[in-house]
Each structure stands twice: as C-alpha cells, then as structure tokens.
mmCIF file of C-alpha atoms in Angstrom:
data_model
loop_
_atom_site.group_PDB
_atom_site.id
_atom_site.type_symbol
_atom_site.label_atom_id
_atom_site.label_comp_id
_atom_site.label_asym_id
_atom_site.label_seq_id
_atom_site.Cartn_x
_atom_site.Cartn_y
_atom_site.Cartn_z
ATOM 1 C CA MET A 128 33.351 57.870 95.120
ATOM 2 C CA LEU A 129 34.426 59.190 91.447
ATOM 3 C CA SER A 130 37.885 57.610 91.871
ATOM 4 C CA SER A 131 36.130 54.235 92.431
ATOM 5 C CA LEU A 132 34.672 55.084 89.173
ATOM 6 C CA SER A 133 37.521 55.557 87.151
ATOM 7 C CA ASN A 134 38.933 52.708 88.288
ATOM 8 C CA LEU A 135 36.522 50.563 86.534
ATOM 9 C CA ASN A 136 37.830 49.273 83.382
ATOM 10 C CA PRO A 137 35.167 49.193 80.164
ATOM 11 C CA ARG A 138 34.108 46.057 80.606
ATOM 12 C CA GLN A 139 32.993 46.056 84.234
ATOM 13 C CA LEU A 140 31.668 49.789 83.450
ATOM 14 C CA ALA A 141 29.366 48.280 80.679
ATOM 15 C CA THR A 142 28.175 45.553 83.147
ATOM 16 C CA GLN A 143 27.546 48.237 85.547
ATOM 17 C CA VAL A 144 25.382 50.274 83.012
ATOM 18 C CA LEU A 145 23.712 46.811 82.099
ATOM 19 C CA ASN A 146 22.538 46.537 85.395
ATOM 20 C CA PHE A 147 20.820 49.653 85.686
ATOM 21 C CA GLY A 148 19.237 49.556 82.261
ATOM 22 C CA LEU A 149 18.083 45.726 83.385
ATOM 23 C CA ILE A 150 16.852 47.199 86.912
ATOM 24 C CA LEU A 151 14.648 49.820 84.844
ATOM 25 C CA SER A 152 13.465 47.246 82.479
ATOM 26 C CA THR A 153 12.256 45.033 85.027
ATOM 27 C CA ALA A 154 10.149 47.897 86.896
ATOM 28 C CA PHE A 155 8.517 48.570 83.383
ATOM 29 C CA MET A 156 7.740 44.921 82.442
ATOM 30 C CA LEU A 157 6.346 44.675 85.960
ATOM 31 C CA TRP A 158 3.918 47.897 85.681
ATOM 32 C CA LYS A 159 3.208 46.271 82.308
ATOM 33 C CA GLY A 160 2.455 43.304 83.613
ATOM 34 C CA LEU A 161 0.249 44.385 86.551
ATOM 35 C CA SER A 162 -1.581 46.472 84.058
ATOM 36 C CA ILE A 163 -2.300 43.208 81.618
ATOM 37 C CA VAL A 164 -3.597 41.450 84.877
ATOM 38 C CA SER A 165 -5.929 43.924 86.611
ATOM 39 C CA ASP A 166 -7.322 45.250 83.183
ATOM 40 C CA SER A 167 -5.993 49.099 84.088
ATOM 41 C CA PRO A 168 -3.406 51.447 82.226
ATOM 42 C CA SER A 169 -2.862 52.782 85.657
ATOM 43 C CA PRO A 170 -3.096 49.677 87.995
ATOM 44 C CA ILE A 171 -1.538 51.713 90.643
ATOM 45 C CA VAL A 172 -2.268 55.893 91.782
ATOM 46 C CA VAL A 173 -1.772 57.743 94.199
ATOM 47 C CA VAL A 174 -4.490 59.945 96.403
ATOM 48 C CA LEU A 175 -2.955 63.438 95.591
ATOM 49 C CA SER A 176 -6.220 65.971 97.534
ATOM 50 C CA GLY A 177 -7.889 65.574 100.599
ATOM 51 C CA SER A 178 -11.278 64.946 98.653
ATOM 52 C CA MET A 179 -11.547 61.477 99.836
ATOM 53 C CA GLU A 180 -11.114 62.147 103.575
ATOM 54 C CA PRO A 181 -11.588 59.943 105.776
ATOM 55 C CA ALA A 182 -11.714 56.959 103.849
ATOM 56 C CA PHE A 183 -8.074 57.428 102.018
ATOM 57 C CA GLN A 184 -5.543 60.747 102.907
ATOM 58 C CA ARG A 185 -3.475 62.293 100.748
ATOM 59 C CA GLY A 186 -0.250 60.120 99.880
ATOM 60 C CA ASP A 187 -1.972 57.099 100.157
ATOM 61 C CA LEU A 188 -1.169 54.523 97.535
ATOM 62 C CA LEU A 189 -3.961 52.569 95.557
ATOM 63 C CA PHE A 190 -4.402 49.508 93.823
ATOM 64 C CA LEU A 191 -6.932 49.242 91.120
ATOM 65 C CA TRP A 192 -9.053 46.168 89.574
ATOM 66 C CA ASN A 193 -10.960 46.891 86.718
ATOM 67 C CA ARG A 194 -12.156 43.212 85.416
ATOM 68 C CA GLY A 195 -15.819 42.974 85.307
ATOM 69 C CA GLN A 196 -17.510 46.099 84.807
ATOM 70 C CA LYS A 197 -20.224 45.878 87.656
ATOM 71 C CA THR A 198 -20.173 49.013 89.261
ATOM 72 C CA GLU A 199 -22.108 49.808 92.635
ATOM 73 C CA VAL A 200 -23.112 52.414 94.549
ATOM 74 C CA GLY A 201 -21.107 53.279 97.322
ATOM 75 C CA GLU A 202 -17.697 52.050 95.214
ATOM 76 C CA ILE A 203 -14.761 54.277 94.861
ATOM 77 C CA VAL A 204 -13.772 54.050 91.871
ATOM 78 C CA VAL A 205 -10.377 56.352 90.079
ATOM 79 C CA TYR A 206 -11.270 57.947 86.583
ATOM 80 C CA ASN A 207 -9.889 60.163 84.070
ATOM 81 C CA VAL A 208 -11.996 63.228 82.987
ATOM 82 C CA ARG A 209 -11.627 63.220 78.996
ATOM 83 C CA GLY A 210 -9.006 66.061 77.954
ATOM 84 C CA LYS A 211 -6.698 65.754 81.082
ATOM 85 C CA ASP A 212 -4.430 63.251 82.430
ATOM 86 C CA ILE A 213 -5.031 63.605 86.231
ATOM 87 C CA PRO A 214 -6.910 60.319 87.896
ATOM 88 C CA ILE A 215 -9.645 61.337 90.362
ATOM 89 C CA VAL A 216 -10.534 59.117 93.169
ATOM 90 C CA HIS A 217 -14.261 59.336 94.134
ATOM 91 C CA ARG A 218 -17.114 57.396 95.272
ATOM 92 C CA VAL A 219 -20.021 56.826 93.116
ATOM 93 C CA VAL A 220 -23.315 58.206 94.583
ATOM 94 C CA ARG A 221 -25.868 57.441 91.399
ATOM 95 C CA ARG A 222 -25.280 54.747 88.830
ATOM 96 C CA PHE A 223 -27.525 54.768 85.523
ATOM 97 C CA GLY A 224 -28.566 52.166 82.566
ATOM 98 C CA GLY A 225 -26.663 48.713 82.622
ATOM 99 C CA GLY A 226 -27.645 45.384 80.450
ATOM 100 C CA ASN A 227 -28.568 46.560 77.280
ATOM 101 C CA LYS A 228 -27.270 50.464 77.945
ATOM 102 C CA PRO A 229 -24.233 51.935 78.607
ATOM 103 C CA LEU A 230 -23.115 52.040 82.395
ATOM 104 C CA GLN A 231 -23.412 55.829 83.303
ATOM 105 C CA LEU A 232 -22.044 56.763 86.950
ATOM 106 C CA LEU A 233 -21.998 59.672 88.939
ATOM 107 C CA THR A 234 -19.262 59.949 91.407
ATOM 108 C CA LYS A 235 -18.759 62.768 94.380
ATOM 109 C CA GLY A 236 -15.543 63.041 96.972
ATOM 110 C CA ASP A 237 -16.619 61.750 100.548
ATOM 111 C CA ASN A 238 -15.206 65.239 101.579
ATOM 112 C CA ASN A 239 -16.828 67.488 99.105
ATOM 113 C CA LEU A 240 -19.973 69.083 99.437
ATOM 114 C CA ALA A 241 -21.621 68.731 95.700
ATOM 115 C CA ASP A 242 -21.173 65.748 93.400
ATOM 116 C CA ASP A 243 -18.553 65.613 90.581
ATOM 117 C CA THR A 244 -20.171 66.955 87.589
ATOM 118 C CA GLU A 245 -18.048 70.259 87.367
ATOM 119 C CA LEU A 246 -15.125 68.250 87.319
ATOM 120 C CA TYR A 247 -16.128 66.380 84.035
ATOM 121 C CA ALA A 248 -15.387 67.382 80.902
ATOM 122 C CA GLN A 249 -17.425 70.376 79.350
ATOM 123 C CA GLY A 250 -21.042 68.640 78.206
ATOM 124 C CA GLN A 251 -20.558 65.397 80.027
ATOM 125 C CA ASP A 252 -23.503 65.043 82.997
ATOM 126 C CA PHE A 253 -21.915 61.040 84.018
ATOM 127 C CA LEU A 254 -18.552 58.816 83.600
ATOM 128 C CA ASN A 255 -18.985 56.317 80.815
ATOM 129 C CA ARG A 256 -18.252 52.932 82.954
ATOM 130 C CA GLU A 257 -16.260 51.756 79.910
ATOM 131 C CA LYS A 258 -14.622 54.770 78.765
ATOM 132 C CA ASP A 259 -13.517 56.759 81.762
ATOM 133 C CA ILE A 260 -13.346 54.563 84.586
ATOM 134 C CA ILE A 261 -9.283 53.426 85.500
ATOM 135 C CA GLY A 262 -10.268 51.125 87.888
ATOM 136 C CA SER A 263 -12.177 50.351 91.419
ATOM 137 C CA VAL A 264 -10.226 50.528 94.627
ATOM 138 C CA VAL A 265 -8.965 47.040 96.008
ATOM 139 C CA GLY A 266 -6.814 47.645 98.409
ATOM 140 C CA TYR A 267 -4.581 50.265 99.692
ATOM 141 C CA MET A 268 -1.018 51.448 101.707
ATOM 142 C CA PRO A 269 -1.594 54.532 103.778
ATOM 143 C CA TYR A 270 1.224 57.516 103.075
ATOM 144 C CA VAL A 271 3.646 55.294 101.076
ATOM 145 C CA GLY A 272 2.449 57.654 97.737
ATOM 146 C CA TYR A 273 4.579 60.710 99.713
ATOM 147 C CA VAL A 274 7.317 59.936 97.642
ATOM 148 C CA THR A 275 5.368 60.003 94.413
ATOM 149 C CA ILE A 276 4.037 63.578 95.288
ATOM 150 C CA LEU A 277 7.807 65.031 96.632
ATOM 151 C CA LEU A 278 8.912 63.971 93.618
ATOM 152 C CA SER A 279 6.209 65.644 91.385
ATOM 153 C CA GLU A 280 6.147 69.083 93.652
ATOM 154 C CA HIS A 281 9.779 69.091 93.591
ATOM 155 C CA PRO A 282 11.603 68.110 90.218
ATOM 156 C CA TRP A 283 14.686 68.509 91.116
ATOM 157 C CA LEU A 284 14.395 65.904 93.696
ATOM 158 C CA LYS A 285 13.684 63.161 90.867
ATOM 159 C CA THR A 286 16.838 64.320 89.077
ATOM 160 C CA VAL A 287 19.064 64.476 92.287
ATOM 161 C CA MET A 288 17.427 60.453 93.577
ATOM 162 C CA LEU A 289 17.840 59.437 89.579
ATOM 163 C CA GLY A 290 21.374 60.414 89.589
ATOM 164 C CA LEU A 291 21.975 58.629 93.220
ATOM 165 C CA MET A 292 20.738 55.750 91.962
ATOM 166 C CA GLY A 293 22.465 55.692 88.769
ATOM 167 C CA LEU A 294 25.602 56.265 90.223
ATOM 168 C CA MET A 295 25.257 54.038 93.105
ATOM 169 C CA VAL A 296 24.280 51.274 90.322
ATOM 170 C CA ILE A 297 27.390 52.299 88.285
ATOM 171 C CA VAL A 298 29.811 52.302 91.367
ATOM 172 C CA GLN A 299 28.616 49.060 93.092
ATOM 173 C CA ARG A 300 30.769 46.514 92.347
ATOM 174 C CA GLU A 301 29.820 42.251 93.113
#
C-alpha cells in the first residue's frame, strides 16, 4: 500500500489530497445545510444513555426539528444544560406560559423516577423554550449512532478511522 503511495507523482498526490478535502467540506456543508433547514444547531443527535427507554435505546440516531415554537406536553425534546455541552433527550411533562409570556418546560426521562430539575443549571427550575431547547425529535434510526458512542468512548479508534480514511483517499486512483 505504501509503495503505491510513493509511486504517485506530486500532481496525483495533490489531487488525492484535494479530493479528501472535498469530502470533508461536503460533509460540513451538508451539516450546516441541515442546521439551517431544521433551525437547530445540532439537527442530528445520538442517544447516550438509557433514560428514555423504551422509547429510545442507547445508540439511536435522532433527527431534530426546531421550527415552530409550540411545544406540547408529551413531546420529546433535546436540550442543553446551560454551561454544559451535552445534549439531553427527554419528554416534556409540564408546560408553563406561552403567548405573551416565555414558554417554560419541565422535562423527564421516561426511564427516570424524577423530573429533570436536578439536571438543570443551578437556580433554574424550568427550561426556556427559546434559549435551552435544541429541537424536537421528528424521527430516528435505531442503533446507528453506536459508531459515535464507540468513537467518543475510545478516542484512539477515531484516530485510526480517520487515518484509514485519509490513506484510502490518497491511495485510491481513478
């Protein structure tokens, strides 16, 4: 494999590196396009825990939508706790305000005994719909997100995978 890499002339090597850059930039543009269409900073998330079982399992890939701010009780939302960057997937169990007042939500995991007030930021009793909610779940793919979980739990695996992908793009000839 390395011998084929050394046989590339500089022009072929540059072409392969540019192809790899094109793949990465296309993935980035798709992500940003989904973010704009769904009005969510993170239009796709992975379930990281079992707090929403049996509705969602660990490793399920969720698709979010954040257009239309009318969130109802029973709807499953994804939110970020202020000061932390871990999305939490839970169901809305109570709703306050709306109309002229800011919409405030109380959430709870289906598999949890208590609501999420302990998870919220210090001094926060409810989620603000506009500020805290990333989006509402509109679809999912079971277990597809396990790759993401494996990559985050084993950082060396991410390096190996990226290295292999880069090597394949460089070595591949058309």
